[in-house]
CSV table of C-alpha atoms and ligand atoms in Angstrom, one decimal:
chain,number,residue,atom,x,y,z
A,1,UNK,CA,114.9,16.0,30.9
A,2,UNK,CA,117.8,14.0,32.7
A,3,UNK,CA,117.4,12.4,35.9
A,4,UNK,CA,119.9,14.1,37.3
A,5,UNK,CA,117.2,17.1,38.1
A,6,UNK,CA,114.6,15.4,39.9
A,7,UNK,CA,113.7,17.0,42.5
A,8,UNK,CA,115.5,19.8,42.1
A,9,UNK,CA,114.1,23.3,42.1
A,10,UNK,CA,113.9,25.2,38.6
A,11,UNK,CA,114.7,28.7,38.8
A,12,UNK,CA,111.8,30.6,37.6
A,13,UNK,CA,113.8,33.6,36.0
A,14,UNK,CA,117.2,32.4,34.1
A,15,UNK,CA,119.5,35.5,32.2
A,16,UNK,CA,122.1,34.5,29.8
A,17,UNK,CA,124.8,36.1,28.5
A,18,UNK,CA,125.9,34.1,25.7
A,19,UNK,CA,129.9,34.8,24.9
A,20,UNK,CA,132.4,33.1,22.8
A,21,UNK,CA,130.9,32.5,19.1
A,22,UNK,CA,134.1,34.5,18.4
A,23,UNK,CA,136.6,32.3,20.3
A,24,UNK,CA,133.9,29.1,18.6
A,25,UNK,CA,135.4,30.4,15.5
A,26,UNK,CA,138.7,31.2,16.3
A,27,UNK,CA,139.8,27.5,17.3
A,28,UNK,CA,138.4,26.0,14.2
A,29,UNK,CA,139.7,28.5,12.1
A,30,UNK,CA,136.6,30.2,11.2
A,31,UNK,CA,135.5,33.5,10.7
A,32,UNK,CA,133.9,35.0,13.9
A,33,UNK,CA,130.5,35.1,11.9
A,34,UNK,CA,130.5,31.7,11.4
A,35,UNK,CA,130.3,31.4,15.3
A,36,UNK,CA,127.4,33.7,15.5
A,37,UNK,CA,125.5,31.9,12.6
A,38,UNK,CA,126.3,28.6,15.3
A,39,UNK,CA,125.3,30.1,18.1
A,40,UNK,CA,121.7,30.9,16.7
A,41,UNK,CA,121.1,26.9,16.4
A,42,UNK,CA,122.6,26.9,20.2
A,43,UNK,CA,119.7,29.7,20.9
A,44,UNK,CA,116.7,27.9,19.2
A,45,UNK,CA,117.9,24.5,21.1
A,46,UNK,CA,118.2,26.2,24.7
A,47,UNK,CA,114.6,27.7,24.0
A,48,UNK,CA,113.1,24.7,23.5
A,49,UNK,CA,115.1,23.1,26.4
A,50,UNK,CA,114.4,25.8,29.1
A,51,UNK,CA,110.7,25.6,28.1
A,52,UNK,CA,110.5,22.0,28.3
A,53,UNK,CA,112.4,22.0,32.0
A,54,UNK,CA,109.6,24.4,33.0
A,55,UNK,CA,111.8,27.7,33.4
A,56,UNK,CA,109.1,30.3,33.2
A,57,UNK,CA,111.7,33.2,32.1
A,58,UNK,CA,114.8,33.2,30.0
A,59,UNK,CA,116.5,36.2,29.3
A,60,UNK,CA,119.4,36.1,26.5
A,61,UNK,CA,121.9,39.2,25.7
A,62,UNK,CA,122.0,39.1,21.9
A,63,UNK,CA,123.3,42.4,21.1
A,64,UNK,CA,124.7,44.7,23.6
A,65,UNK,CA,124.6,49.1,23.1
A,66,UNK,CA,128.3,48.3,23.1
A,67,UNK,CA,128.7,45.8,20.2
A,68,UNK,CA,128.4,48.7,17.4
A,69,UNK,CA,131.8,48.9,18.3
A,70,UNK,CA,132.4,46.0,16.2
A,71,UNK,CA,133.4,46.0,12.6
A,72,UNK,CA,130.8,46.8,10.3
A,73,UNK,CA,131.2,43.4,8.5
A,74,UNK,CA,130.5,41.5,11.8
A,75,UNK,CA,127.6,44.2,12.7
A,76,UNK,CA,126.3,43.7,9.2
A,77,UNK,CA,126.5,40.1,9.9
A,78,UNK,CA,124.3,40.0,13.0
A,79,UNK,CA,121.9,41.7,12.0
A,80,UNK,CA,121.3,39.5,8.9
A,81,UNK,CA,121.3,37.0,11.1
A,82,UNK,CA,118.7,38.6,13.4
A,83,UNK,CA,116.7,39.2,10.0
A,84,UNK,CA,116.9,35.7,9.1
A,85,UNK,CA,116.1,33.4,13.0
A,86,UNK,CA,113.5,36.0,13.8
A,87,UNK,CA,111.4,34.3,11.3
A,88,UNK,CA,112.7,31.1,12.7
A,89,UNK,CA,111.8,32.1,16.0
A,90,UNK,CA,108.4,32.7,15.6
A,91,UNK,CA,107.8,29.3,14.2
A,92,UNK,CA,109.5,27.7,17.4
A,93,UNK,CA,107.6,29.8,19.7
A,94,UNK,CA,104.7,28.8,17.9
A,95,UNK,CA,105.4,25.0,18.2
A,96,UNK,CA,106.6,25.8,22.3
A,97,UNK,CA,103.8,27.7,23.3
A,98,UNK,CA,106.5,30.6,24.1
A,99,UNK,CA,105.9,34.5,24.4
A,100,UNK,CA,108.5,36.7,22.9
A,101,UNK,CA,109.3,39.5,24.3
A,102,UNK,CA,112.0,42.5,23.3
A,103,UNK,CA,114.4,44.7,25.6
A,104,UNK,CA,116.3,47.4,24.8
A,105,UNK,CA,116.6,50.2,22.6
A,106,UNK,CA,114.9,49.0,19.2
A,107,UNK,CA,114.6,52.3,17.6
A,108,UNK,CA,118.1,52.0,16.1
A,109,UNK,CA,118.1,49.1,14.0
A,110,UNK,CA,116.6,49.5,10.1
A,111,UNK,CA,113.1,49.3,9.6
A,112,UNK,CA,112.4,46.1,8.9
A,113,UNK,CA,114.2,44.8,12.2
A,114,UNK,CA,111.8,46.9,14.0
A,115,UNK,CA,108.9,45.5,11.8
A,116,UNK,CA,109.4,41.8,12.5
A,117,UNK,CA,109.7,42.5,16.7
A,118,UNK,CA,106.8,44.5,17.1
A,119,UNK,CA,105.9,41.6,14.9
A,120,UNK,CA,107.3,38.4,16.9
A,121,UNK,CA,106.0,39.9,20.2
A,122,UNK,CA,102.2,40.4,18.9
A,123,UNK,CA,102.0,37.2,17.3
A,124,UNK,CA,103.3,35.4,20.5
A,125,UNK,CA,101.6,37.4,23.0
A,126,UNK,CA,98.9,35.0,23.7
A,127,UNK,CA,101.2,32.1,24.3
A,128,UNK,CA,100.8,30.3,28.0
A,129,UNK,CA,104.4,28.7,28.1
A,130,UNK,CA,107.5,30.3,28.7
A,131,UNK,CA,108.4,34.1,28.3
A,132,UNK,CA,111.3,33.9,25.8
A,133,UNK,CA,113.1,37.6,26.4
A,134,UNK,CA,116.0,38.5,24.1
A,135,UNK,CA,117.9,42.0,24.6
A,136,UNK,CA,119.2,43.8,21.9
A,137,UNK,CA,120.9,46.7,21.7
A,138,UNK,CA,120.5,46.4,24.9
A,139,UNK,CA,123.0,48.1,28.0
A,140,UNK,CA,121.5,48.5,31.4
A,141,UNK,CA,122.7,52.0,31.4
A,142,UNK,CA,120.9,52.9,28.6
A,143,UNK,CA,117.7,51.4,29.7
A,144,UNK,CA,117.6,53.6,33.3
A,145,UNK,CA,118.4,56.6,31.6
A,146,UNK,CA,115.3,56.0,29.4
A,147,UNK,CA,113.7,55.0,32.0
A,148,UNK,CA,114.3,58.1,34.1
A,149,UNK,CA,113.3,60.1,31.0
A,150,UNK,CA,110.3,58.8,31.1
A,151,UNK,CA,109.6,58.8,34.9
A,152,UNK,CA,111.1,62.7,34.9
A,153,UNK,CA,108.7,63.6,31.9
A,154,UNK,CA,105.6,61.7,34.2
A,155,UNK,CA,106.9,63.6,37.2
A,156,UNK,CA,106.7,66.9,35.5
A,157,UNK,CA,103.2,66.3,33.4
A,158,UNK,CA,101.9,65.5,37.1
A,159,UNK,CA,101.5,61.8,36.2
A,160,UNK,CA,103.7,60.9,39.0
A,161,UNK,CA,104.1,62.3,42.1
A,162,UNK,CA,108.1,62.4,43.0
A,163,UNK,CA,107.7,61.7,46.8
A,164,UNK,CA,105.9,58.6,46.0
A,165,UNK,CA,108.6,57.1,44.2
A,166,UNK,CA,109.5,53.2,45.3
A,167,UNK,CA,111.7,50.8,44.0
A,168,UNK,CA,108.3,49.4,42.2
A,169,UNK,CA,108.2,52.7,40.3
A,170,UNK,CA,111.3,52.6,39.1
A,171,UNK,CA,111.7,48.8,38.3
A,172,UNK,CA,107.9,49.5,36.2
A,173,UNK,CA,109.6,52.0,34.0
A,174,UNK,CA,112.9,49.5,33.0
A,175,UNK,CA,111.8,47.5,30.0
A,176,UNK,CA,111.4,44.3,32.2
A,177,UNK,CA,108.2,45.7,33.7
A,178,UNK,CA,106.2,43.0,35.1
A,179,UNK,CA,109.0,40.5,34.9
A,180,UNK,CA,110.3,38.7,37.9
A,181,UNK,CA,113.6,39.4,38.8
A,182,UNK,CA,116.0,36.8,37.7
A,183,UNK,CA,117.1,33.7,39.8
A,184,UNK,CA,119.9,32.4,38.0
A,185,UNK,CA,122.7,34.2,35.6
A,186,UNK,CA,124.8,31.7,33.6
A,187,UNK,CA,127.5,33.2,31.4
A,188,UNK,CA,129.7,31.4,29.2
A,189,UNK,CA,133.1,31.2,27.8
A,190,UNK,CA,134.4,32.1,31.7
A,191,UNK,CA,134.3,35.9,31.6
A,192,UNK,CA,133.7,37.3,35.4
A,193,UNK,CA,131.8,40.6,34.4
A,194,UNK,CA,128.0,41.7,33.4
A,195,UNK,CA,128.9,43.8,30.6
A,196,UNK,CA,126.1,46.1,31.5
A,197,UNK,CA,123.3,43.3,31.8
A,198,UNK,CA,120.5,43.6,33.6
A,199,UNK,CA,122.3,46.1,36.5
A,200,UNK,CA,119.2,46.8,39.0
A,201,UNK,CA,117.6,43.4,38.0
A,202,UNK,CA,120.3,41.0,39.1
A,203,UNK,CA,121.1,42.6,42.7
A,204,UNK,CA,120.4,39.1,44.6
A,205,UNK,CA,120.5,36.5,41.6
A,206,UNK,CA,122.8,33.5,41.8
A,207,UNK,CA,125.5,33.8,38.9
A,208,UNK,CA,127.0,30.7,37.6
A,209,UNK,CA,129.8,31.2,35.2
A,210,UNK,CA,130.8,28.0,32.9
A,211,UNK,CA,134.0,27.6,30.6
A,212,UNK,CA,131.9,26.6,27.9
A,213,UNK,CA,131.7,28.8,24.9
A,214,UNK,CA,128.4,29.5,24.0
A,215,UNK,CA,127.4,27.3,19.9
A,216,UNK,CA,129.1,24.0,22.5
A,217,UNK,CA,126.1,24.8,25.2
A,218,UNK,CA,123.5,22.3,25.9
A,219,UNK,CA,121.0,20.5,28.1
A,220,UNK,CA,124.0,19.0,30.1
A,221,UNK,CA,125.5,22.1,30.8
A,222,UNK,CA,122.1,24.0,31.1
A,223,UNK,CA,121.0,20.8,34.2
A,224,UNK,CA,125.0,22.0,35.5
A,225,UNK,CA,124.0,25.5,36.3
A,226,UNK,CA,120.9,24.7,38.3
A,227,UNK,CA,121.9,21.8,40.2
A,228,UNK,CA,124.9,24.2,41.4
A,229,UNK,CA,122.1,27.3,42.0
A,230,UNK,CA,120.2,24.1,44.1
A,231,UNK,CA,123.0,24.0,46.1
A,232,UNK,CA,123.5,28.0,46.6
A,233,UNK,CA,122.1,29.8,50.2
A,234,UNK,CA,120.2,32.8,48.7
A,235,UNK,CA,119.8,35.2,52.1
A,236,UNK,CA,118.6,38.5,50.3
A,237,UNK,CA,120.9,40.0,52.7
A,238,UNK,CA,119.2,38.0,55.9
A,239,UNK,CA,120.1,35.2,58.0
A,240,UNK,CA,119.7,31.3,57.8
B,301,IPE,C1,128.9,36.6,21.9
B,301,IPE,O1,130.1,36.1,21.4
B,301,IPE,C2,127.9,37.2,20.9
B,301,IPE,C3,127.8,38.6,20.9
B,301,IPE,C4,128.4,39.4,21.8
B,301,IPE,C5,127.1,39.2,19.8
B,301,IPE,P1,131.3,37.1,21.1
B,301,IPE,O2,131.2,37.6,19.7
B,301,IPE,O3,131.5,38.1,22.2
B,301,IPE,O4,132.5,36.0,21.2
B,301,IPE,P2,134.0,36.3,21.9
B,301,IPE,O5,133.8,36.8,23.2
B,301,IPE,O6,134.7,37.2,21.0
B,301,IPE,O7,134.6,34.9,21.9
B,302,IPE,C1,128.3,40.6,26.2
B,302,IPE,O1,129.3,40.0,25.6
B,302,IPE,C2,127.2,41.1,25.3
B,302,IPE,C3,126.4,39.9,24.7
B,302,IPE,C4,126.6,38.7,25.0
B,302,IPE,C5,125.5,40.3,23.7
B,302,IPE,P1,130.6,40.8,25.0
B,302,IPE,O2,131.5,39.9,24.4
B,302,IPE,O3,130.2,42.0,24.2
B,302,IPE,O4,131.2,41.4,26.4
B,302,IPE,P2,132.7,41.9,26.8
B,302,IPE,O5,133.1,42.8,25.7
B,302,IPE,O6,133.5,40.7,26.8
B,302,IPE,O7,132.5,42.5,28.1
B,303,MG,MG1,132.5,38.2,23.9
């Protein structure tokens, strides 16, 4: 780790939204693919950093509900790349002491996509280290509405009883159950949106927004983001 982060306070939680493989691509002349097959190595390297800075959560948008928009050739592309770095990934996590954990809607992708999650989260499950979460397919506004389904359906079978809702209910029926809510948000490639990340989970985090397009992020620029969230006030709506 660099000295620049002694004594500095790690955020326990960090969210990522990785952007700009395309633009990666783009300025070198490459096909767009060719910044997402980039931006996997950029993944693998920020795991192992985050886990050896002691972040306890890190939360990456892969694959948004949006991005079947895309072409089908790019599509087709991530998913072979999912296919191939999810056998990667549970190597590293193996060697990290990570857990691996899913969000979002896996039920749409083919079989064997489904297969080696179910798979990469059991066989990580007992790790001590650092809870790797990666969302795919993944929109905030999908997960509440399944998550209401689900709370509606408990309501009506008598599981739940709907006066008794609280905002712990609700937040245990989102797929980050159990998670902390995150501390820090970094997105690259300067974009000032979510893009439906993590909607109810981010209402007091810090969000740090670099220039940097995600296959050129590293341990420098990872050490940027938390010495500026050092230097943030967080109030939760109170006063200092
Ligand atoms: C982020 O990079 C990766 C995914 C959304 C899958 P983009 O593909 O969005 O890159 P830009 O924004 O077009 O540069
Ligand atoms: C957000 O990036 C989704 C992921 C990083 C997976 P996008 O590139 O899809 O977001 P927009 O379209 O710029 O909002
Ligand atoms: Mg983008």
């Amino acid at each position: 780790m660099g000295e620049s982060l002694e004594g500095m306070v790690i955020p326990k939680h960090v969210a990522l939204i990785l952007d700009g493989n395309g633009r990666w691509a783009k300025r070198r002349g490459l096909p767009r693919t060719m910044g997402h097959k980039e931006g996997c190595v950029t993944v693998e390297k920020t795991v192992e950093t985050a886990a050896r800075m002691g972040i306890e959560y890190l939360t990456v948008y892969g694959f948004s509900t949006e991005n079947w928009k895309r072409s089908t050739e790019e599509v087709g592309a991530l998913m072979q790349l999912f296919r191939y770095y999810m056998v990667r990934l549970l190597k590293i996590a193996s060697a990290n002491n990570v857990r691996v954990k899913m969000i979002g809607d896996r039920r749409r992708f083919d079989r064997d996509i489904i297969d080696g999650i179910n798979r990469l989260e059991q066989e990580t499950r007992d790790n001590t280290g650092m809870t790797f979460v990666i969302a795919v397919n993944y929109g905030s506004r999908d997960e509440i509405v399944r998550g209401v389904r689900r709370l509606a359906r408990d309501c009506r079978d008598k599981v739940l009883d709907v006066e008794s809702i609280t905002e712990e209910t609700f937040a245990s029926y989102l797929d980050t159950a159990g998670m902390p809510d995150p501390d820090l948000l970094i997105r690259t490639s300067g974009e000032l949106r979510l893009s439906n990340y993590l909607l109810w989970q981010l209402a007091y985090t810090e969000i740090f927004v670099t220039d940097c397009l995600w296959p050129d992020f590293n341990q420098e620029e990872l050490e940027k983001a938390i010495l500026a969230y050092n230097k943030r006030e967080r109030r939760f709506g109170g006063v200092k």
